[in-house]
Amino acid sequence: MKRLALVGAGLIGREHAALIAAHPGASLEAICDPSPEAAEFARRMGAPFHADLQSMLDATRPDGVIVALPNQLHEPVALACIERGLPCLVEKPVADTIEAAFAIVQASERTGVPVLVGHQRRHSPDIRAAKSTIDEGALGPLVAVNGMTLFDKPDGYFVDWRRKAGGGVLLINLIHDIDVLRWLVGEIESVRAFTSSAVRGFEVEDTASLAIRFENGALGTFVISDAAVSPWAWEYTSGQALYHPTQPGACLFLAGRKASLSVSDLYLWRHDKPDGDWQDPLLREHRAPERSRTYVNQLDHFLDVIGGDAAPLTSARDGMLTLAATLAVARAGRENRSVTVAEMLAEAGALS
Ligand SMILES: NC(=O)c1ccc[n+]([C@@H]2O[C@H](COP(=O)([O-])OP(=O)(O)OC[C@H]3O[C@@H](n4cnc5c(N)ncnc54)[C@H](O)[C@@H]3O)[C@@H](O)[C@H]2O)c1
């Protein structure tokens, strides 16, 4: 049984608390959050409550910590956990800046204390199936990818911080897509982007279109908007998101030299003979995903990481590279030019 502490009992923190409470291999030993609502939530969950991190860590001595705080607090709390040798699951983005992310990377890599970043899609059955299909060589070398995250958020969602820098569709949503693209296709070398705030009129973007060059030579395109009605988003197609209905279908298309795959519906398209070309029919084969739940899988994995049985699937360094590529998109849109991930890392002193 692994004893877990939760820091931050807001929207996603409460989901983590419920997942821990339902897990046979984990116990929720304490909740830390200064808000009165969190105190009441802790009482309902039957978990000791602390308003202060250090006092919680002194009193509780957990085996691992889940950090579900506002982004700018990820760095100090993750560093405090690492200092005490406590593995932590830090929600995405790993930090609010590349510099802060790099501080976590350095602390984790220096001490060997593992940090798992909450990019939960890597634990999703559809993404797992896509990853193993690619890794087994069924698609051949990837040539081009195309993806979409298009949904409509309600007006009430846009409280103050979500209208300002750091709160737009890029850092809240696209960061998950970027992480999946890095995981499935490979490291991103550079991006170009158009970004727009024309629909909602906020300081932050509501819509973006991207062109992506991967280090392995594959090219990609992606469109994202939080102001468009559509079923083309992983939140719908995977059936794995916490707060959204399931709309079976695809939101990501991966095309290789041998075959192509749509995700989340996992149809693989290939020629029926090895020397087939565009004048020959394509066969469609369905690849059924395993039946499991993303967030449960992520918690299972975190428990393995705590036990020393697995390295984080999304390490602090992964989280930093995903953040850097996402911030590169924002800059590419602002400055109307191609931006490399290396330039983002160099500027933050995070190339080593
Ligand atoms: N992976 C996902 O699917 C997913 C979904 C939603 C949010 N997130 C991420 O999770 C994090 C939290 O997001 P949220 O939507 O739950 O935010 P939220 O605002 O609902 O909750 C944040 C909580 O942190 C508490 N808090 C603030 N300062 C604190 C401190 N010093 N010590 C302890 N607690 C403190 C607040 O009282 C609040 O309860 C963000 O990084 C966000 O990007 C991830």
Short mmCIF file of C-alpha atoms and ligand atoms in Angstrom, two decimals:
data_model
loop_
_atom_site.label_atom_id
_atom_site.label_comp_id
_atom_site.label_asym_id
_atom_site.label_seq_id
_atom_site.Cartn_x
_atom_site.Cartn_y
_atom_site.Cartn_z
CA MET A 1 0.00 0.00 0.00
CA LYS A 2 1.48 3.37 -1.06
CA ARG A 3 0.69 6.37 1.14
CA LEU A 4 -0.06 9.43 -1.02
CA ALA A 5 -0.47 13.11 -0.20
CA LEU A 6 -2.35 15.56 -2.42
CA VAL A 7 -1.30 19.21 -2.73
CA GLY A 8 -4.07 21.27 -4.30
CA ALA A 9 -7.66 20.05 -4.06
CA GLY A 10 -9.27 22.03 -6.88
CA LEU A 11 -10.88 20.72 -10.05
CA ILE A 12 -8.33 18.03 -10.97
CA GLY A 13 -7.02 17.52 -7.42
CA ARG A 14 -10.42 16.22 -6.34
CA GLU A 15 -10.38 13.75 -9.20
CA HIS A 16 -6.97 12.53 -8.06
CA ALA A 17 -8.34 12.18 -4.50
CA ALA A 18 -11.26 10.08 -5.73
CA LEU A 19 -8.94 7.90 -7.84
CA ILE A 20 -6.65 7.28 -4.86
CA ALA A 21 -9.61 6.50 -2.60
CA ALA A 22 -10.84 3.91 -5.11
CA HIS A 23 -7.42 2.29 -5.66
CA PRO A 24 -6.63 -0.89 -3.72
CA GLY A 25 -2.90 -0.13 -3.70
CA ALA A 26 -3.00 3.47 -2.48
CA SER A 27 -4.24 5.46 0.49
CA LEU A 28 -4.92 9.18 0.71
CA GLU A 29 -2.91 10.21 3.78
CA ALA A 30 -3.37 13.99 3.64
CA ILE A 31 -4.62 16.94 1.64
CA CYS A 32 -2.83 20.30 1.59
CA ASP A 33 -4.73 23.35 0.32
CA PRO A 34 -5.38 26.64 2.12
CA SER A 35 -8.95 27.08 0.86
CA PRO A 36 -11.99 26.48 3.10
CA GLU A 37 -13.64 24.43 0.33
CA ALA A 38 -10.65 22.11 0.34
CA ALA A 39 -10.88 21.73 4.15
CA GLU A 40 -14.49 20.65 3.75
CA PHE A 41 -13.56 18.30 0.90
CA ALA A 42 -10.80 16.72 3.04
CA ARG A 43 -13.31 16.18 5.83
CA ARG A 44 -15.67 14.42 3.41
CA MET A 45 -12.81 12.26 2.11
CA GLY A 46 -11.74 11.42 5.68
CA ALA A 47 -8.22 12.70 4.98
CA PRO A 48 -6.16 14.82 7.42
CA PHE A 49 -6.07 18.42 6.24
CA HIS A 50 -3.15 20.87 6.21
CA ALA A 51 -2.97 24.43 5.00
CA ASP A 52 0.83 24.36 4.84
CA LEU A 53 3.04 22.05 2.77
CA GLN A 54 5.98 21.67 5.14
CA SER A 55 3.78 20.84 8.13
CA MET A 56 1.94 18.27 6.01
CA LEU A 57 5.16 16.62 4.86
CA ASP A 58 6.51 16.59 8.47
CA ALA A 59 3.32 15.12 9.88
CA THR A 60 2.48 12.66 7.11
CA ARG A 61 5.73 11.28 5.68
CA PRO A 62 4.02 10.05 2.48
CA ASP A 63 5.54 7.70 -0.09
CA GLY A 64 4.60 10.06 -2.92
CA VAL A 65 2.90 13.40 -3.60
CA ILE A 66 0.45 14.54 -6.25
CA VAL A 67 0.88 18.22 -7.13
CA ALA A 68 -2.33 19.69 -8.58
CA LEU A 69 -1.70 23.38 -8.03
CA PRO A 70 -1.89 26.50 -10.19
CA ASN A 71 0.99 26.28 -12.68
CA GLN A 72 3.26 28.86 -11.09
CA LEU A 73 3.33 26.84 -7.84
CA HIS A 74 4.47 23.59 -9.46
CA GLU A 75 8.16 24.48 -9.26
CA PRO A 76 8.51 25.34 -5.54
CA VAL A 77 6.34 22.41 -4.45
CA ALA A 78 8.04 19.89 -6.74
CA LEU A 79 11.45 21.09 -5.52
CA ALA A 80 10.34 20.75 -1.87
CA CYS A 81 9.21 17.18 -2.54
CA ILE A 82 12.41 16.27 -4.41
CA GLU A 83 14.48 17.72 -1.55
CA ARG A 84 12.78 15.26 0.79
CA GLY A 85 13.27 12.38 -1.62
CA LEU A 86 9.57 12.13 -2.41
CA PRO A 87 8.54 11.00 -5.92
CA CYS A 88 5.85 13.31 -7.26
CA LEU A 89 3.20 13.38 -9.95
CA VAL A 90 3.14 17.00 -11.11
CA GLU A 91 0.14 18.08 -13.15
CA LYS A 92 0.73 19.56 -16.59
CA PRO A 93 2.31 21.86 -17.57
CA VAL A 94 5.30 20.71 -15.50
CA ALA A 95 5.86 24.43 -14.72
CA ASP A 96 4.78 27.83 -15.94
CA THR A 97 8.10 28.69 -17.63
CA ILE A 98 10.91 26.70 -19.26
CA GLU A 99 13.30 28.07 -16.63
CA ALA A 100 11.12 26.74 -13.80
CA ALA A 101 10.72 23.42 -15.62
CA PHE A 102 14.49 23.16 -16.00
CA ALA A 103 14.97 23.70 -12.26
CA ILE A 104 12.71 20.67 -11.66
CA VAL A 105 14.53 18.65 -14.33
CA GLN A 106 17.92 19.40 -12.78
CA ALA A 107 16.76 18.60 -9.24
CA SER A 108 15.13 15.34 -10.33
CA GLU A 109 18.07 14.20 -12.46
CA ARG A 110 20.69 15.23 -9.84
CA THR A 111 18.96 13.41 -6.98
CA GLY A 112 17.38 10.55 -8.89
CA VAL A 113 14.01 11.39 -7.31
CA PRO A 114 11.47 10.64 -10.06
CA VAL A 115 8.96 13.20 -11.29
CA LEU A 116 6.00 12.03 -13.39
CA VAL A 117 4.22 14.78 -15.33
CA GLY A 118 0.43 14.50 -15.63
CA HIS A 119 0.21 14.14 -19.41
CA GLN A 120 -2.40 11.46 -18.93
CA ARG A 121 -2.98 10.71 -22.61
CA ARG A 122 0.18 8.61 -22.78
CA HIS A 123 -1.70 6.19 -20.50
CA SER A 124 -4.83 6.14 -22.66
CA PRO A 125 -5.69 2.84 -24.42
CA ASP A 126 -5.98 4.49 -27.86
CA ILE A 127 -2.64 6.28 -27.56
CA ARG A 128 -1.00 3.13 -26.17
CA ALA A 129 -2.32 1.17 -29.16
CA ALA A 130 -1.08 3.83 -31.59
CA LYS A 131 2.34 3.81 -29.92
CA SER A 132 2.68 0.03 -30.12
CA THR A 133 1.45 0.02 -33.75
CA ILE A 134 4.16 2.54 -34.64
CA ASP A 135 6.84 0.79 -32.57
CA GLU A 136 6.15 -2.59 -34.16
CA GLY A 137 6.78 -0.97 -37.56
CA ALA A 138 3.27 -1.49 -38.96
CA LEU A 139 3.16 2.05 -40.40
CA GLY A 140 6.77 2.12 -41.59
CA PRO A 141 8.63 5.42 -41.18
CA LEU A 142 6.11 8.19 -40.52
CA VAL A 143 5.77 10.68 -43.36
CA ALA A 144 3.00 13.07 -42.34
CA VAL A 145 0.50 13.57 -39.52
CA ASN A 146 -2.63 15.66 -39.20
CA GLY A 147 -4.62 16.33 -36.03
CA MET A 148 -7.48 18.32 -34.58
CA THR A 149 -8.69 19.54 -31.21
CA LEU A 150 -11.89 21.44 -31.92
CA PHE A 151 -14.52 21.94 -29.21
CA ASP A 152 -16.65 24.71 -27.73
CA LYS A 153 -16.12 25.77 -24.13
CA PRO A 154 -18.95 27.60 -22.36
CA ASP A 155 -18.63 31.32 -21.66
CA GLY A 156 -18.66 30.71 -17.90
CA TYR A 157 -15.41 28.72 -18.19
CA PHE A 158 -13.50 31.89 -19.01
CA VAL A 159 -12.82 33.24 -15.53
CA ASP A 160 -10.19 35.94 -15.30
CA TRP A 161 -6.97 33.87 -15.54
CA ARG A 162 -8.24 31.92 -18.54
CA ARG A 163 -8.53 35.14 -20.55
CA LYS A 164 -4.90 36.12 -19.97
CA ALA A 165 -1.43 34.93 -20.96
CA GLY A 166 -0.98 31.31 -19.82
CA GLY A 167 -4.71 30.63 -19.87
CA GLY A 168 -5.47 30.19 -23.56
CA VAL A 169 -6.15 27.09 -25.63
CA LEU A 170 -2.45 26.58 -26.34
CA LEU A 171 -1.18 26.14 -22.80
CA ILE A 172 -4.34 24.52 -21.46
CA ASN A 173 -5.17 22.16 -24.33
CA LEU A 174 -2.63 22.11 -27.18
CA ILE A 175 0.07 21.10 -24.69
CA HIS A 176 -1.60 17.66 -24.44
CA ASP A 177 -1.63 17.29 -28.23
CA ILE A 178 1.99 18.36 -28.47
CA ASP A 179 2.90 15.78 -25.84
CA VAL A 180 1.11 13.05 -27.80
CA LEU A 181 2.78 14.12 -31.06
CA ARG A 182 6.21 14.02 -29.39
CA TRP A 183 5.40 10.59 -27.93
CA LEU A 184 4.06 9.09 -31.15
CA VAL A 185 5.96 10.85 -33.92
CA GLY A 186 9.18 12.11 -32.35
CA GLU A 187 10.88 15.28 -31.16
CA ILE A 188 9.64 18.50 -32.70
CA GLU A 189 12.34 20.50 -34.45
CA SER A 190 10.36 23.64 -35.38
CA VAL A 191 6.88 25.06 -35.79
CA ARG A 192 5.06 27.75 -37.73
CA ALA A 193 1.65 28.90 -36.60
CA PHE A 194 -1.23 31.26 -37.12
CA THR A 195 -2.97 32.12 -33.86
CA SER A 196 -6.20 34.05 -33.48
CA SER A 197 -8.35 35.51 -30.72
CA ALA A 198 -10.95 36.79 -33.18
CA VAL A 199 -13.86 34.62 -32.00
CA ARG A 200 -13.78 35.33 -28.27
CA GLY A 201 -11.83 38.59 -28.35
CA PHE A 202 -9.71 37.75 -25.29
CA GLU A 203 -6.07 38.63 -24.74
CA VAL A 204 -5.25 34.95 -25.30
CA GLU A 205 -5.76 32.96 -28.46
CA ASP A 206 -8.88 30.83 -28.97
CA THR A 207 -7.83 29.21 -32.27
CA ALA A 208 -4.57 28.20 -33.92
CA SER A 209 -3.28 26.37 -36.97
CA LEU A 210 0.18 24.81 -36.91
CA ALA A 211 2.76 23.43 -39.30
CA ILE A 212 5.25 21.16 -37.57
CA ARG A 213 8.63 19.76 -38.62
CA PHE A 214 9.81 16.76 -36.61
CA GLU A 215 13.50 15.96 -36.11
CA ASN A 216 13.06 12.65 -37.97
CA GLY A 217 11.87 14.49 -41.07
CA ALA A 218 8.13 13.84 -40.70
CA LEU A 219 5.86 16.84 -41.23
CA GLY A 220 2.62 17.63 -39.43
CA THR A 221 -0.34 19.98 -39.34
CA PHE A 222 -2.73 20.60 -36.48
CA VAL A 223 -5.73 22.88 -35.85
CA ILE A 224 -7.13 23.71 -32.43
CA SER A 225 -9.97 25.88 -31.18
CA ASP A 226 -11.99 26.21 -27.99
CA ALA A 227 -14.74 28.02 -29.90
CA ALA A 228 -15.84 25.53 -32.58
CA VAL A 229 -18.55 22.86 -32.41
CA SER A 230 -17.11 19.53 -33.56
CA PRO A 231 -16.56 15.92 -32.45
CA TRP A 232 -12.86 16.05 -33.45
CA ALA A 233 -10.97 16.14 -30.20
CA TRP A 234 -9.34 13.41 -28.09
CA GLU A 235 -11.63 14.42 -25.22
CA TYR A 236 -14.55 13.02 -27.25
CA THR A 237 -13.02 10.35 -29.46
CA SER A 238 -11.11 8.48 -26.75
CA GLY A 239 -14.03 8.18 -24.34
CA GLN A 240 -11.41 8.65 -21.62
CA ALA A 241 -11.80 12.27 -20.52
CA LEU A 242 -13.26 13.06 -17.13
CA TYR A 243 -15.84 15.69 -18.02
CA HIS A 244 -16.88 15.04 -21.63
CA PRO A 245 -19.22 12.76 -23.55
CA THR A 246 -17.86 10.05 -25.82
CA GLN A 247 -18.18 10.66 -29.57
CA PRO A 248 -16.44 7.73 -31.25
CA GLY A 249 -14.26 8.75 -34.18
CA ALA A 250 -10.85 10.13 -34.99
CA CYS A 251 -8.92 13.29 -34.18
CA LEU A 252 -5.43 12.30 -35.26
CA PHE A 253 -4.21 10.78 -38.53
CA LEU A 254 -0.75 9.21 -38.82
CA ALA A 255 0.54 8.35 -42.30
CA GLY A 256 3.64 6.24 -42.90
CA ARG A 257 5.45 4.62 -45.83
CA LYS A 258 3.68 1.28 -45.25
CA ALA A 259 0.29 2.19 -43.77
CA SER A 260 -1.68 4.83 -41.93
CA LEU A 261 -3.64 4.89 -38.68
CA SER A 262 -6.50 6.98 -37.37
CA VAL A 263 -6.77 7.68 -33.63
CA SER A 264 -8.84 7.17 -31.45
CA ASP A 265 -10.85 4.74 -33.61
CA LEU A 266 -7.69 2.80 -34.54
CA TYR A 267 -8.31 1.94 -38.17
CA LEU A 268 -5.17 0.90 -39.97
CA TRP A 269 -5.17 1.36 -43.75
CA ARG A 270 -2.70 -0.53 -45.96
CA HIS A 271 -2.36 -2.09 -49.40
CA ASP A 272 -3.19 -5.78 -49.67
CA LYS A 273 0.07 -6.45 -51.57
CA PRO A 274 3.56 -5.16 -50.73
CA ASP A 275 4.05 -3.32 -54.04
CA GLY A 276 0.63 -1.64 -54.00
CA ASP A 277 0.35 2.01 -54.89
CA TRP A 278 -2.32 4.72 -55.19
CA GLN A 279 -4.13 2.86 -57.95
CA ASP A 280 -4.67 -0.20 -55.74
CA PRO A 281 -7.40 -0.61 -53.15
CA LEU A 282 -6.64 -0.12 -49.48
CA LEU A 283 -7.59 -2.60 -46.79
CA ARG A 284 -8.99 -1.34 -43.51
CA GLU A 285 -8.12 -3.27 -40.36
CA HIS A 286 -9.41 -2.44 -36.90
CA ARG A 287 -7.00 -2.53 -33.96
CA ALA A 288 -9.00 -2.95 -30.77
CA PRO A 289 -7.55 -1.10 -27.78
CA GLU A 290 -7.25 -2.67 -24.35
CA ARG A 291 -10.10 -1.87 -21.96
CA SER A 292 -8.69 0.36 -19.25
CA ARG A 293 -9.04 3.90 -17.95
CA THR A 294 -6.43 6.59 -18.59
CA TYR A 295 -6.38 8.18 -15.14
CA VAL A 296 -6.39 4.80 -13.37
CA ASN A 297 -3.52 3.69 -15.59
CA GLN A 298 -1.64 6.88 -14.74
CA LEU A 299 -2.11 6.24 -11.02
CA ASP A 300 -1.05 2.59 -11.42
CA HIS A 301 2.06 3.84 -13.18
CA PHE A 302 2.79 6.43 -10.48
CA LEU A 303 2.62 3.70 -7.84
CA ASP A 304 5.12 1.67 -9.90
CA VAL A 305 7.36 4.74 -10.14
CA ILE A 306 7.20 5.20 -6.36
CA GLY A 307 8.05 1.53 -5.87
CA GLY A 308 11.06 1.84 -8.18
CA ASP A 309 9.50 -0.60 -10.66
CA ALA A 310 9.18 1.90 -13.53
CA ALA A 311 10.78 5.11 -14.78
CA PRO A 312 8.30 7.96 -15.35
CA LEU A 313 6.62 7.60 -18.74
CA THR A 314 6.56 11.40 -18.89
CA SER A 315 9.59 12.62 -16.99
CA ALA A 316 10.26 16.19 -15.89
CA ARG A 317 12.49 16.54 -18.95
CA ASP A 318 9.64 15.32 -21.19
CA GLY A 319 7.36 17.82 -19.53
CA MET A 320 9.90 20.59 -20.19
CA LEU A 321 10.30 19.65 -23.87
CA THR A 322 6.53 19.52 -24.34
CA LEU A 323 6.22 22.93 -22.68
CA ALA A 324 9.03 24.36 -24.83
CA ALA A 325 7.38 23.13 -28.05
CA THR A 326 4.02 24.55 -26.95
CA LEU A 327 5.55 27.92 -26.12
CA ALA A 328 7.30 27.80 -29.50
CA VAL A 329 3.85 27.63 -31.14
CA ALA A 330 2.71 30.71 -29.22
CA ARG A 331 5.84 32.60 -30.27
CA ALA A 332 5.59 31.45 -33.88
CA GLY A 333 2.07 32.87 -34.01
CA ARG A 334 3.02 36.15 -32.30
CA GLU A 335 6.13 36.75 -34.39
CA ASN A 336 4.88 35.23 -37.65
CA ARG A 337 7.97 33.12 -38.22
CA SER A 338 9.32 29.62 -37.83
CA VAL A 339 10.48 28.94 -34.26
CA THR A 340 12.72 26.05 -33.19
CA VAL A 341 12.40 24.22 -29.88
CA ALA A 342 16.18 24.53 -29.51
CA GLU A 343 15.89 28.32 -29.60
CA MET A 344 13.28 28.23 -26.81
CA LEU A 345 15.50 26.01 -24.67
CA ALA A 346 18.66 28.03 -25.35
CA GLU A 347 16.97 31.25 -24.38
CA ALA A 348 15.91 29.69 -21.08
CA GLY A 349 19.43 28.29 -20.47
CA ALA A 350 17.93 24.79 -20.59
CA LEU A 351 19.86 23.10 -23.41
CA SER A 352 21.99 20.74 -21.28
N1 LIG B 1 -4.29 16.60 -16.68
C1 LIG B 1 -5.50 17.12 -16.72
O1 LIG B 1 -6.42 16.55 -17.29
C2 LIG B 1 -5.75 18.42 -16.05
C3 LIG B 1 -7.06 18.91 -15.96
C4 LIG B 1 -7.27 20.11 -15.26
C5 LIG B 1 -6.19 20.78 -14.70
N2 LIG B 1 -4.93 20.29 -14.84
C6 LIG B 1 -3.77 20.99 -14.22
O2 LIG B 1 -3.87 20.80 -12.82
C7 LIG B 1 -3.44 21.99 -12.14
C8 LIG B 1 -4.58 22.48 -11.25
O3 LIG B 1 -5.66 22.86 -12.08
P1 LIG B 1 -7.15 22.98 -11.51
O4 LIG B 1 -8.00 23.20 -12.68
O5 LIG B 1 -7.42 21.84 -10.59
O6 LIG B 1 -7.02 24.33 -10.67
P2 LIG B 1 -7.97 24.83 -9.50
O7 LIG B 1 -7.79 26.32 -9.47
O8 LIG B 1 -9.32 24.25 -9.62
O9 LIG B 1 -7.30 24.19 -8.18
C9 LIG B 1 -6.07 24.62 -7.64
C10 LIG B 1 -6.13 24.38 -6.12
O10 LIG B 1 -4.86 24.73 -5.55
C11 LIG B 1 -5.10 25.36 -4.30
N3 LIG B 1 -3.94 26.13 -3.89
C12 LIG B 1 -3.59 27.38 -4.28
N4 LIG B 1 -2.43 27.73 -3.65
C13 LIG B 1 -2.06 26.68 -2.89
C14 LIG B 1 -0.93 26.41 -2.04
N5 LIG B 1 0.05 27.32 -1.87
N6 LIG B 1 -0.86 25.22 -1.40
C15 LIG B 1 -1.83 24.27 -1.57
N7 LIG B 1 -2.92 24.48 -2.37
C16 LIG B 1 -3.02 25.66 -3.03
C17 LIG B 1 -6.34 26.20 -4.54
O11 LIG B 1 -6.97 26.53 -3.30
C18 LIG B 1 -7.19 25.25 -5.40
O12 LIG B 1 -8.01 24.43 -4.59
C19 LIG B 1 -3.01 22.97 -13.21
O13 LIG B 1 -1.64 22.84 -13.41
C20 LIG B 1 -3.76 22.49 -14.45
O14 LIG B 1 -3.09 22.81 -15.65
C21 LIG B 1 -4.70 19.12 -15.47
#
